[in-house]
Amino acid sequence: MFFPGVLGPYVSLRHSAMENIAIARLLDETAALLEIDAADPFRIRSYRRAAEAVEQQTTQLAGLVASDPKQLLAIPGIGKGMAANICQAVETGTIPLRTELLAKYKPTMLELLRLPGMGPKTVALVWSALGVCDIDALEAAAREGRLAGLPRMGEKFAAKLLKGIEDYRRNSGRFRIDRAQEQAERIAALIRAFPGIEEITPAGSLRRGRETVGDLDLLVTGPACEPEVVAAAVEHVATLPLIDKLLARGQNKVSFTLRDNFQVDVRLLPRASYGAALQYFTGSKHHNVALRQRAIKRGLTLSEYALLRLEDNAIVAAASEEEIYRALDLDYIPPELRENGGEIEAAANHTLPKLIALSNICGDLHMHTEATDGRDTIRQMAEAAMARGLAYIAITDHSKNLAMTNGLDDARALAHVKRIREVDKEMKGGIRVLAGIEVDILADGSLDLEDSTLAEMDIVIASVHSHFNQTAEEMTARVLRALKNPHVRILGHPTGRKILSREPYALNLEQVLQAAAALGVAVEHNASPARADLSDLHLRRAREIGCRIVVNTDAHSTEELDQMRYGITQLRRAWLTAADVLNTLPTAEALLAQLRPKP
Ligand code: DGT
Ligand code: CA
Ligand code: CA
Ligand code: ZN
């Protein structure tokens, strides 16, 4: 059974031609092979984007290819070249570029790029020298000492790689919050096509703002409770075009996976019990256990359907979370706090903090431009930040030690400051553009640029980008030495971790935070979902110690300025308020006055 207007007449093609999901898989595989081939990132992205656009289509593209291929161009993200690729895919079962690249590489090699120390060149090398093309084979080669014969792949490299493989395996099956968020938005857009849907809300770990998400829980509600309508809605969800494998399908629940094995659980609920369901499925499990115990003490029982009175099963609250918390004599607890970390006690005592919100942020002090590894110009970054309502930004490109980013030497850094000051004038007060630098902390803790250069900057962020293998003593001494340089005003991404791909470097963070607080150096929370550096616990500790805290996007393009939202989520998980974060101050002057004074 299917519904006219939802799946339309193309359903019949499913048996005779290539499905959208298969076309998407070919495009995505081509993107993977291009990545191994170290191709232009924009080209790689165009294939990825095309794959996403294709799998999102509700009409089967094979039909269009047969009848009117020009219509492919109407799909956002599909240009002439991509349309030709889609036609080839439908007609021949492959894409010429993919075939060409498959002569050199295997798609499984993409996974190897996720491991520490494995760039495209190294991946290509272990393939050509040892025939290694997947993680199991690479692990065996490292264990058996077979990597030792290859350049720059000695014992130390093998040990680090084996540790990296272990971390990777432990993390696999989890997805970064930004990926989960993007998938949630795409799926919600498709579900919304069904008439009568009112709300689609992510629950679970995504709603709580965890750094990674195991599976996506989506709650869907509408006014109708008639069984036929619910059944039709379930059918709509169970036949969404981007479903790879349908795992389960019940009366009001559909579970499936996407192409990358990401699992999605969709639950359809009547409006009357939406609040109870949202509360239940947002979790966390530990928060819910504690909440249920509180209910029982009050003669109530809490389930995913309602908060009921035990004695007569009368409904006390069900439609909204607010009324459920209120009925339990609690202030409303924001999802980010629901980890059973003292939030229930605080809600009972009316001492929950007023958490920071995105709208409190007035500035962003860490971003890159085309001068180094960013994509856009100073002017474009300034305009984009202004459009997002910011009052000030700092342009902070890399220094020369990061050669692969085309980092700035002293002369280029000074010329860059000049250009930043020009753009600041061009913006005519619409937004303040501060001159800054993200200067590398070298292996010995000295900085990568002359003090006289740093003296020209409004904002100096010092960051570690190399020699991650130092011992905790070396690394701690290194960072402490950098903080002592009086020009340093912010410590960038303090632990160096990358979510799901790189552990923090060995570092006595407690000592570093203490020193930063004493010296008046602000510590950054890096909002990039790839970093989320500091963690929520570290941020709580930083506040306790009395560190000044800033939250920055580290944007490498105008769009990445939107990453601020993930940073705010993390700050909220750390119980921080607007007053705890410096770049909530309304003007650049107010902010600069709170940073370590310039020497
Ligand atoms: P994840 O998916 O590993 O990132 O973490 P969550 O928190 O999204 O966990 P998930 O998807 O297993 O379940 C979503 C929420 O549903 C969870 O936070 C609390 C609630 N829940 C699910 N199963 C149970 C259960 O067996 N007991 C309790 N108390 N709550 C549950
Ligand atoms: Ca989940
Ligand atoms: Ca789940
Ligand atoms: Zn950095």
mmCIF file with all atom_site columns, C-alpha atoms in Angstrom, residues 112-297:
data_model
loop_
_atom_site.group_PDB
_atom_site.id
_atom_site.type_symbol
_atom_site.label_atom_id
_atom_site.label_alt_id
_atom_site.label_comp_id
_atom_site.label_asym_id
_atom_site.label_entity_id
_atom_site.label_seq_id
_atom_site.pdbx_PDB_ins_code
_atom_site.Cartn_x
_atom_site.Cartn_y
_atom_site.Cartn_z
_atom_site.occupancy
_atom_site.B_iso_or_equiv
_atom_site.pdbx_formal_charge
_atom_site.auth_seq_id
_atom_site.auth_comp_id
_atom_site.auth_asym_id
_atom_site.auth_atom_id
_atom_site.pdbx_PDB_model_num
ATOM 1   C CA . LEU A 1 112 ? 41.943 4.070  7.402  1.00 0.00 ? 112 LEU A CA 1
ATOM 2   C CA . LEU A 1 113 ? 41.922 7.861  7.037  1.00 0.00 ? 113 LEU A CA 1
ATOM 3   C CA . ARG A 1 114 ? 40.053 8.044  10.353 1.00 0.00 ? 114 ARG A CA 1
ATOM 4   C CA . LEU A 1 115 ? 43.073 6.663  12.207 1.00 0.00 ? 115 LEU A CA 1
ATOM 5   C CA . PRO A 1 116 ? 45.752 8.886  13.741 1.00 0.00 ? 116 PRO A CA 1
ATOM 6   C CA . GLY A 1 117 ? 48.780 9.380  11.530 1.00 0.00 ? 117 GLY A CA 1
ATOM 7   C CA . MET A 1 118 ? 47.040 7.969  8.471  1.00 0.00 ? 118 MET A CA 1
ATOM 8   C CA . GLY A 1 119 ? 46.769 10.626 5.766  1.00 0.00 ? 119 GLY A CA 1
ATOM 9   C CA . PRO A 1 120 ? 45.971 9.917  2.105  1.00 0.00 ? 120 PRO A CA 1
ATOM 10  C CA . LYS A 1 121 ? 49.667 9.407  1.245  1.00 0.00 ? 121 LYS A CA 1
ATOM 11  C CA . THR A 1 122 ? 50.234 6.919  4.058  1.00 0.00 ? 122 THR A CA 1
ATOM 12  C CA . VAL A 1 123 ? 47.068 5.058  3.134  1.00 0.00 ? 123 VAL A CA 1
ATOM 13  C CA . ALA A 1 124 ? 48.189 4.839  -0.483 1.00 0.00 ? 124 ALA A CA 1
ATOM 14  C CA . LEU A 1 125 ? 51.648 3.699  0.661  1.00 0.00 ? 125 LEU A CA 1
ATOM 15  C CA . VAL A 1 126 ? 50.492 0.811  2.864  1.00 0.00 ? 126 VAL A CA 1
ATOM 16  C CA . TRP A 1 127 ? 48.284 -0.286 0.003  1.00 0.00 ? 127 TRP A CA 1
ATOM 17  C CA . SER A 1 128 ? 50.983 -0.223 -2.669 1.00 0.00 ? 128 SER A CA 1
ATOM 18  C CA . ALA A 1 129 ? 53.730 -1.635 -0.425 1.00 0.00 ? 129 ALA A CA 1
ATOM 19  C CA . LEU A 1 130 ? 51.811 -4.160 1.670  1.00 0.00 ? 130 LEU A CA 1
ATOM 20  C CA . GLY A 1 131 ? 48.430 -4.618 0.008  1.00 0.00 ? 131 GLY A CA 1
ATOM 21  C CA . VAL A 1 132 ? 46.757 -3.309 3.171  1.00 0.00 ? 132 VAL A CA 1
ATOM 22  C CA . CYS A 1 133 ? 43.325 -1.836 2.485  1.00 0.00 ? 133 CYS A CA 1
ATOM 23  C CA . ASP A 1 134 ? 41.313 -2.194 5.702  1.00 0.00 ? 134 ASP A CA 1
ATOM 24  C CA . ILE A 1 135 ? 41.645 -1.848 9.433  1.00 0.00 ? 135 ILE A CA 1
ATOM 25  C CA . ASP A 1 136 ? 42.064 -5.539 10.231 1.00 0.00 ? 136 ASP A CA 1
ATOM 26  C CA . ALA A 1 137 ? 44.908 -5.888 7.741  1.00 0.00 ? 137 ALA A CA 1
ATOM 27  C CA . LEU A 1 138 ? 46.550 -2.699 8.997  1.00 0.00 ? 138 LEU A CA 1
ATOM 28  C CA . GLU A 1 139 ? 46.361 -3.918 12.578 1.00 0.00 ? 139 GLU A CA 1
ATOM 29  C CA . ALA A 1 140 ? 47.966 -7.226 11.610 1.00 0.00 ? 140 ALA A CA 1
ATOM 30  C CA . ALA A 1 141 ? 50.727 -5.420 9.723  1.00 0.00 ? 141 ALA A CA 1
ATOM 31  C CA . ALA A 1 142 ? 51.442 -3.162 12.712 1.00 0.00 ? 142 ALA A CA 1
ATOM 32  C CA . ARG A 1 143 ? 51.486 -6.090 15.160 1.00 0.00 ? 143 ARG A CA 1
ATOM 33  C CA . GLU A 1 144 ? 53.772 -8.182 12.984 1.00 0.00 ? 144 GLU A CA 1
ATOM 34  C CA . GLY A 1 145 ? 56.223 -5.310 12.538 1.00 0.00 ? 145 GLY A CA 1
ATOM 35  C CA . ARG A 1 146 ? 55.663 -5.154 8.794  1.00 0.00 ? 146 ARG A CA 1
ATOM 36  C CA . LEU A 1 147 ? 55.220 -1.359 8.818  1.00 0.00 ? 147 LEU A CA 1
ATOM 37  C CA . ALA A 1 148 ? 58.780 -0.941 10.093 1.00 0.00 ? 148 ALA A CA 1
ATOM 38  C CA . GLY A 1 149 ? 60.273 -1.143 6.611  1.00 0.00 ? 149 GLY A CA 1
ATOM 39  C CA . LEU A 1 150 ? 58.305 1.887  5.403  1.00 0.00 ? 150 LEU A CA 1
ATOM 40  C CA . PRO A 1 151 ? 59.472 5.500  5.714  1.00 0.00 ? 151 PRO A CA 1
ATOM 41  C CA . ARG A 1 152 ? 58.580 7.292  8.990  1.00 0.00 ? 152 ARG A CA 1
ATOM 42  C CA . MET A 1 153 ? 56.690 4.254  10.291 1.00 0.00 ? 153 MET A CA 1
ATOM 43  C CA . GLY A 1 154 ? 58.901 2.953  13.070 1.00 0.00 ? 154 GLY A CA 1
ATOM 44  C CA . GLU A 1 155 ? 57.981 1.245  16.315 1.00 0.00 ? 155 GLU A CA 1
ATOM 45  C CA . LYS A 1 156 ? 56.581 4.413  17.885 1.00 0.00 ? 156 LYS A CA 1
ATOM 46  C CA . PHE A 1 157 ? 54.285 4.914  14.902 1.00 0.00 ? 157 PHE A CA 1
ATOM 47  C CA . ALA A 1 158 ? 53.041 1.316  15.080 1.00 0.00 ? 158 ALA A CA 1
ATOM 48  C CA . ALA A 1 159 ? 52.324 1.593  18.812 1.00 0.00 ? 159 ALA A CA 1
ATOM 49  C CA . LYS A 1 160 ? 50.388 4.818  18.339 1.00 0.00 ? 160 LYS A CA 1
ATOM 50  C CA . LEU A 1 161 ? 48.491 3.307  15.447 1.00 0.00 ? 161 LEU A CA 1
ATOM 51  C CA . LEU A 1 162 ? 47.465 0.233  17.456 1.00 0.00 ? 162 LEU A CA 1
ATOM 52  C CA . LYS A 1 163 ? 46.203 2.496  20.231 1.00 0.00 ? 163 LYS A CA 1
ATOM 53  C CA . GLY A 1 164 ? 44.345 4.532  17.600 1.00 0.00 ? 164 GLY A CA 1
ATOM 54  C CA . ILE A 1 165 ? 42.715 1.402  16.196 1.00 0.00 ? 165 ILE A CA 1
ATOM 55  C CA . GLU A 1 166 ? 41.603 0.411  19.688 1.00 0.00 ? 166 GLU A CA 1
ATOM 56  C CA . ASP A 1 167 ? 40.058 3.862  20.284 1.00 0.00 ? 167 ASP A CA 1
ATOM 57  C CA . TYR A 1 168 ? 38.408 3.801  16.896 1.00 0.00 ? 168 TYR A CA 1
ATOM 58  C CA . ARG A 1 169 ? 36.795 0.412  17.537 1.00 0.00 ? 169 ARG A CA 1
ATOM 59  C CA . ARG A 1 170 ? 35.568 1.507  20.936 1.00 0.00 ? 170 ARG A CA 1
ATOM 60  C CA . ASN A 1 171 ? 33.964 4.602  19.446 1.00 0.00 ? 171 ASN A CA 1
ATOM 61  C CA . SER A 1 172 ? 32.598 3.057  16.289 1.00 0.00 ? 172 SER A CA 1
ATOM 62  C CA . GLY A 1 173 ? 28.874 2.989  16.148 1.00 0.00 ? 173 GLY A CA 1
ATOM 63  C CA . ARG A 1 174 ? 28.682 6.491  17.591 1.00 0.00 ? 174 ARG A CA 1
ATOM 64  C CA . PHE A 1 175 ? 28.246 9.640  15.511 1.00 0.00 ? 175 PHE A CA 1
ATOM 65  C CA . ARG A 1 176 ? 29.211 13.230 16.070 1.00 0.00 ? 176 ARG A CA 1
ATOM 66  C CA . ILE A 1 177 ? 26.478 15.584 17.228 1.00 0.00 ? 177 ILE A CA 1
ATOM 67  C CA . ASP A 1 178 ? 26.589 17.677 14.050 1.00 0.00 ? 178 ASP A CA 1
ATOM 68  C CA . ARG A 1 179 ? 26.065 14.599 11.900 1.00 0.00 ? 179 ARG A CA 1
ATOM 69  C CA . ALA A 1 180 ? 23.129 13.538 14.084 1.00 0.00 ? 180 ALA A CA 1
ATOM 70  C CA . GLN A 1 181 ? 21.686 17.048 13.946 1.00 0.00 ? 181 GLN A CA 1
ATOM 71  C CA . GLU A 1 182 ? 21.952 17.229 10.150 1.00 0.00 ? 182 GLU A CA 1
ATOM 72  C CA . GLN A 1 183 ? 20.334 13.807 9.760  1.00 0.00 ? 183 GLN A CA 1
ATOM 73  C CA . ALA A 1 184 ? 17.577 14.780 12.184 1.00 0.00 ? 184 ALA A CA 1
ATOM 74  C CA . GLU A 1 185 ? 16.814 17.880 10.093 1.00 0.00 ? 185 GLU A CA 1
ATOM 75  C CA . ARG A 1 186 ? 16.800 15.964 6.800  1.00 0.00 ? 186 ARG A CA 1
ATOM 76  C CA . ILE A 1 187 ? 14.554 13.214 8.134  1.00 0.00 ? 187 ILE A CA 1
ATOM 77  C CA . ALA A 1 188 ? 12.235 15.726 9.779  1.00 0.00 ? 188 ALA A CA 1
ATOM 78  C CA . ALA A 1 189 ? 11.831 17.545 6.467  1.00 0.00 ? 189 ALA A CA 1
ATOM 79  C CA . LEU A 1 190 ? 10.778 14.298 4.784  1.00 0.00 ? 190 LEU A CA 1
ATOM 80  C CA . ILE A 1 191 ? 8.416  13.240 7.560  1.00 0.00 ? 191 ILE A CA 1
ATOM 81  C CA . ARG A 1 192 ? 6.786  16.660 7.525  1.00 0.00 ? 192 ARG A CA 1
ATOM 82  C CA . ALA A 1 193 ? 5.507  15.949 4.010  1.00 0.00 ? 193 ALA A CA 1
ATOM 83  C CA . PHE A 1 194 ? 2.867  13.749 5.578  1.00 0.00 ? 194 PHE A CA 1
ATOM 84  C CA . PRO A 1 195 ? -0.279 15.802 6.094  1.00 0.00 ? 195 PRO A CA 1
ATOM 85  C CA . GLY A 1 196 ? -1.255 16.602 9.662  1.00 0.00 ? 196 GLY A CA 1
ATOM 86  C CA . ILE A 1 197 ? 2.167  16.178 11.299 1.00 0.00 ? 197 ILE A CA 1
ATOM 87  C CA . GLU A 1 198 ? 2.543  18.867 13.959 1.00 0.00 ? 198 GLU A CA 1
ATOM 88  C CA . GLU A 1 199 ? 5.864  18.446 15.675 1.00 0.00 ? 199 GLU A CA 1
ATOM 89  C CA . ILE A 1 200 ? 9.010  16.460 15.052 1.00 0.00 ? 200 ILE A CA 1
ATOM 90  C CA . THR A 1 201 ? 11.436 16.655 17.954 1.00 0.00 ? 201 THR A CA 1
ATOM 91  C CA . PRO A 1 202 ? 14.749 14.918 18.439 1.00 0.00 ? 202 PRO A CA 1
ATOM 92  C CA . ALA A 1 203 ? 14.919 13.301 21.870 1.00 0.00 ? 203 ALA A CA 1
ATOM 93  C CA . GLY A 1 204 ? 17.633 11.118 23.453 1.00 0.00 ? 204 GLY A CA 1
ATOM 94  C CA . SER A 1 205 ? 21.284 12.114 23.553 1.00 0.00 ? 205 SER A CA 1
ATOM 95  C CA . LEU A 1 206 ? 20.912 14.618 20.684 1.00 0.00 ? 206 LEU A CA 1
ATOM 96  C CA . ARG A 1 207 ? 18.420 16.674 22.667 1.00 0.00 ? 207 ARG A CA 1
ATOM 97  C CA . ARG A 1 208 ? 20.663 16.507 25.708 1.00 0.00 ? 208 ARG A CA 1
ATOM 98  C CA . GLY A 1 209 ? 23.497 17.813 23.530 1.00 0.00 ? 209 GLY A CA 1
ATOM 99  C CA . ARG A 1 210 ? 25.985 14.978 23.994 1.00 0.00 ? 210 ARG A CA 1
ATOM 100 C CA . GLU A 1 211 ? 29.167 15.168 21.924 1.00 0.00 ? 211 GLU A CA 1
ATOM 101 C CA . THR A 1 212 ? 28.276 11.923 20.216 1.00 0.00 ? 212 THR A CA 1
ATOM 102 C CA . VAL A 1 213 ? 25.036 10.123 19.575 1.00 0.00 ? 213 VAL A CA 1
ATOM 103 C CA . GLY A 1 214 ? 24.521 6.361  19.475 1.00 0.00 ? 214 GLY A CA 1
ATOM 104 C CA . ASP A 1 215 ? 21.211 6.447  17.690 1.00 0.00 ? 215 ASP A CA 1
ATOM 105 C CA . LEU A 1 216 ? 18.731 9.120  16.791 1.00 0.00 ? 216 LEU A CA 1
ATOM 106 C CA . ASP A 1 217 ? 15.375 9.191  18.579 1.00 0.00 ? 217 ASP A CA 1
ATOM 107 C CA . LEU A 1 218 ? 12.716 11.232 16.804 1.00 0.00 ? 218 LEU A CA 1
ATOM 108 C CA . LEU A 1 219 ? 9.301  11.912 18.263 1.00 0.00 ? 219 LEU A CA 1
ATOM 109 C CA . VAL A 1 220 ? 6.482  12.803 15.919 1.00 0.00 ? 220 VAL A CA 1
ATOM 110 C CA . THR A 1 221 ? 3.049  14.044 16.828 1.00 0.00 ? 221 THR A CA 1
ATOM 111 C CA . GLY A 1 222 ? -0.129 15.179 15.176 1.00 0.00 ? 222 GLY A CA 1
ATOM 112 C CA . PRO A 1 223 ? -3.729 15.641 16.237 1.00 0.00 ? 223 PRO A CA 1
ATOM 113 C CA . ALA A 1 224 ? -5.202 12.538 14.668 1.00 0.00 ? 224 ALA A CA 1
ATOM 114 C CA . CYS A 1 225 ? -5.445 9.329  16.650 1.00 0.00 ? 225 CYS A CA 1
ATOM 115 C CA . GLU A 1 226 ? -7.575 7.329  14.187 1.00 0.00 ? 226 GLU A CA 1
ATOM 116 C CA . PRO A 1 227 ? -5.826 4.030  13.570 1.00 0.00 ? 227 PRO A CA 1
ATOM 117 C CA . GLU A 1 228 ? -5.950 4.419  9.770  1.00 0.00 ? 228 GLU A CA 1
ATOM 118 C CA . VAL A 1 229 ? -4.185 7.765  9.892  1.00 0.00 ? 229 VAL A CA 1
ATOM 119 C CA . VAL A 1 230 ? -1.511 6.508  12.260 1.00 0.00 ? 230 VAL A CA 1
ATOM 120 C CA . ALA A 1 231 ? -1.031 3.432  10.091 1.00 0.00 ? 231 ALA A CA 1
ATOM 121 C CA . ALA A 1 232 ? -0.670 5.651  7.029  1.00 0.00 ? 232 ALA A CA 1
ATOM 122 C CA . ALA A 1 233 ? 1.850  7.845  8.816  1.00 0.00 ? 233 ALA A CA 1
ATOM 123 C CA . VAL A 1 234 ? 3.830  4.784  9.886  1.00 0.00 ? 234 VAL A CA 1
ATOM 124 C CA . GLU A 1 235 ? 3.787  3.641  6.271  1.00 0.00 ? 235 GLU A CA 1
ATOM 125 C CA . HIS A 1 236 ? 5.069  7.037  5.179  1.00 0.00 ? 236 HIS A CA 1
ATOM 126 C CA . VAL A 1 237 ? 7.965  6.856  7.632  1.00 0.00 ? 237 VAL A CA 1
ATOM 127 C CA . ALA A 1 238 ? 8.766  3.227  6.826  1.00 0.00 ? 238 ALA A CA 1
ATOM 128 C CA . THR A 1 239 ? 9.110  4.073  3.136  1.00 0.00 ? 239 THR A CA 1
ATOM 129 C CA . LEU A 1 240 ? 11.225 7.219  3.434  1.00 0.00 ? 240 LEU A CA 1
ATOM 130 C CA . PRO A 1 241 ? 13.628 7.342  0.510  1.00 0.00 ? 241 PRO A CA 1
ATOM 131 C CA . LEU A 1 242 ? 16.785 7.545  2.605  1.00 0.00 ? 242 LEU A CA 1
ATOM 132 C CA . ILE A 1 243 ? 16.160 4.312  4.486  1.00 0.00 ? 243 ILE A CA 1
ATOM 133 C CA . ASP A 1 244 ? 18.874 1.766  3.884  1.00 0.00 ? 244 ASP A CA 1
ATOM 134 C CA . LYS A 1 245 ? 17.642 -1.108 6.066  1.00 0.00 ? 245 LYS A CA 1
ATOM 135 C CA . LEU A 1 246 ? 14.256 -1.227 7.753  1.00 0.00 ? 246 LEU A CA 1
ATOM 136 C CA . LEU A 1 247 ? 14.906 -2.783 11.166 1.00 0.00 ? 247 LEU A CA 1
ATOM 137 C CA . ALA A 1 248 ? 11.514 -2.808 12.825 1.00 0.00 ? 248 ALA A CA 1
ATOM 138 C CA . ARG A 1 249 ? 8.065  -1.515 12.238 1.00 0.00 ? 249 ARG A CA 1
ATOM 139 C CA . GLY A 1 250 ? 5.347  -1.520 14.847 1.00 0.00 ? 250 GLY A CA 1
ATOM 140 C CA . GLN A 1 251 ? 2.022  0.191  15.418 1.00 0.00 ? 251 GLN A CA 1
ATOM 141 C CA . ASN A 1 252 ? 3.592  3.518  16.268 1.00 0.00 ? 252 ASN A CA 1
ATOM 142 C CA . LYS A 1 253 ? 7.324  2.942  15.922 1.00 0.00 ? 253 LYS A CA 1
ATOM 143 C CA . VAL A 1 254 ? 9.685  2.606  12.975 1.00 0.00 ? 254 VAL A CA 1
ATOM 144 C CA . SER A 1 255 ? 13.393 1.818  13.279 1.00 0.00 ? 255 SER A CA 1
ATOM 145 C CA . PHE A 1 256 ? 15.787 1.936  10.359 1.00 0.00 ? 256 PHE A CA 1
ATOM 146 C CA . THR A 1 257 ? 19.365 2.620  9.417  1.00 0.00 ? 257 THR A CA 1
ATOM 147 C CA . LEU A 1 258 ? 20.808 5.135  6.990  1.00 0.00 ? 258 LEU A CA 1
ATOM 148 C CA . ARG A 1 259 ? 23.555 4.396  4.474  1.00 0.00 ? 259 ARG A CA 1
ATOM 149 C CA . ASP A 1 260 ? 26.305 4.865  7.051  1.00 0.00 ? 260 ASP A CA 1
ATOM 150 C CA . ASN A 1 261 ? 24.626 2.472  9.506  1.00 0.00 ? 261 ASN A CA 1
ATOM 151 C CA . PHE A 1 262 ? 23.301 5.317  11.619 1.00 0.00 ? 262 PHE A CA 1
ATOM 152 C CA . GLN A 1 263 ? 20.199 4.037  13.392 1.00 0.00 ? 263 GLN A CA 1
ATOM 153 C CA . VAL A 1 264 ? 17.030 6.078  13.687 1.00 0.00 ? 264 VAL A CA 1
ATOM 154 C CA . ASP A 1 265 ? 14.069 5.286  15.954 1.00 0.00 ? 265 ASP A CA 1
ATOM 155 C CA . VAL A 1 266 ? 10.924 7.215  15.047 1.00 0.00 ? 266 VAL A CA 1
ATOM 156 C CA . ARG A 1 267 ? 7.947  7.157  17.402 1.00 0.00 ? 267 ARG A CA 1
ATOM 157 C CA . LEU A 1 268 ? 4.514  8.544  16.508 1.00 0.00 ? 268 LEU A CA 1
ATOM 158 C CA . LEU A 1 269 ? 2.469  9.763  19.421 1.00 0.00 ? 269 LEU A CA 1
ATOM 159 C CA . PRO A 1 270 ? -0.860 11.372 20.163 1.00 0.00 ? 270 PRO A CA 1
ATOM 160 C CA . ARG A 1 271 ? -0.584 15.012 21.160 1.00 0.00 ? 271 ARG A CA 1
ATOM 161 C CA . ALA A 1 272 ? -2.045 14.326 24.607 1.00 0.00 ? 272 ALA A CA 1
ATOM 162 C CA . SER A 1 273 ? 0.941  12.299 25.782 1.00 0.00 ? 273 SER A CA 1
ATOM 163 C CA . TYR A 1 274 ? 3.646  14.203 23.916 1.00 0.00 ? 274 TYR A CA 1
ATOM 164 C CA . GLY A 1 275 ? 5.205  15.747 27.007 1.00 0.00 ? 275 GLY A CA 1
ATOM 165 C CA . ALA A 1 276 ? 5.448  12.439 28.826 1.00 0.00 ? 276 ALA A CA 1
ATOM 166 C CA . ALA A 1 277 ? 6.994  10.776 25.795 1.00 0.00 ? 277 ALA A CA 1
ATOM 167 C CA . LEU A 1 278 ? 9.426  13.621 25.250 1.00 0.00 ? 278 LEU A CA 1
ATOM 168 C CA . GLN A 1 279 ? 10.476 13.466 28.880 1.00 0.00 ? 279 GLN A CA 1
ATOM 169 C CA . TYR A 1 280 ? 10.869 9.701  28.804 1.00 0.00 ? 280 TYR A CA 1
ATOM 170 C CA . PHE A 1 281 ? 12.783 9.443  25.545 1.00 0.00 ? 281 PHE A CA 1
ATOM 171 C CA . THR A 1 282 ? 15.023 12.408 26.226 1.00 0.00 ? 282 THR A CA 1
ATOM 172 C CA . GLY A 1 283 ? 16.512 10.598 29.185 1.00 0.00 ? 283 GLY A CA 1
ATOM 173 C CA . SER A 1 284 ? 19.069 10.206 30.387 1.00 0.00 ? 284 SER A CA 1
ATOM 174 C CA . LYS A 1 285 ? 18.281 6.840  31.778 1.00 0.00 ? 285 LYS A CA 1
ATOM 175 C CA . HIS A 1 286 ? 19.779 7.837  35.156 1.00 0.00 ? 286 HIS A CA 1
ATOM 176 C CA . HIS A 1 287 ? 17.819 11.078 35.269 1.00 0.00 ? 287 HIS A CA 1
ATOM 177 C CA . ASN A 1 288 ? 14.628 9.158  34.516 1.00 0.00 ? 288 ASN A CA 1
ATOM 178 C CA . VAL A 1 289 ? 15.271 6.550  37.197 1.00 0.00 ? 289 VAL A CA 1
ATOM 179 C CA . ALA A 1 290 ? 15.739 9.297  39.793 1.00 0.00 ? 290 ALA A CA 1
ATOM 180 C CA . LEU A 1 291 ? 12.638 11.089 38.568 1.00 0.00 ? 291 LEU A CA 1
ATOM 181 C CA . ARG A 1 292 ? 10.507 7.961  38.761 1.00 0.00 ? 292 ARG A CA 1
ATOM 182 C CA . GLN A 1 293 ? 11.629 7.386  42.341 1.00 0.00 ? 293 GLN A CA 1
ATOM 183 C CA . ARG A 1 294 ? 10.605 10.922 43.178 1.00 0.00 ? 294 ARG A CA 1
ATOM 184 C CA . ALA A 1 295 ? 7.199  10.266 41.597 1.00 0.00 ? 295 ALA A CA 1
ATOM 185 C CA . ILE A 1 296 ? 6.649  7.102  43.626 1.00 0.00 ? 296 ILE A CA 1
ATOM 186 C CA . LYS A 1 297 ? 7.410  8.969  46.871 1.00 0.00 ? 297 LYS A CA 1
#
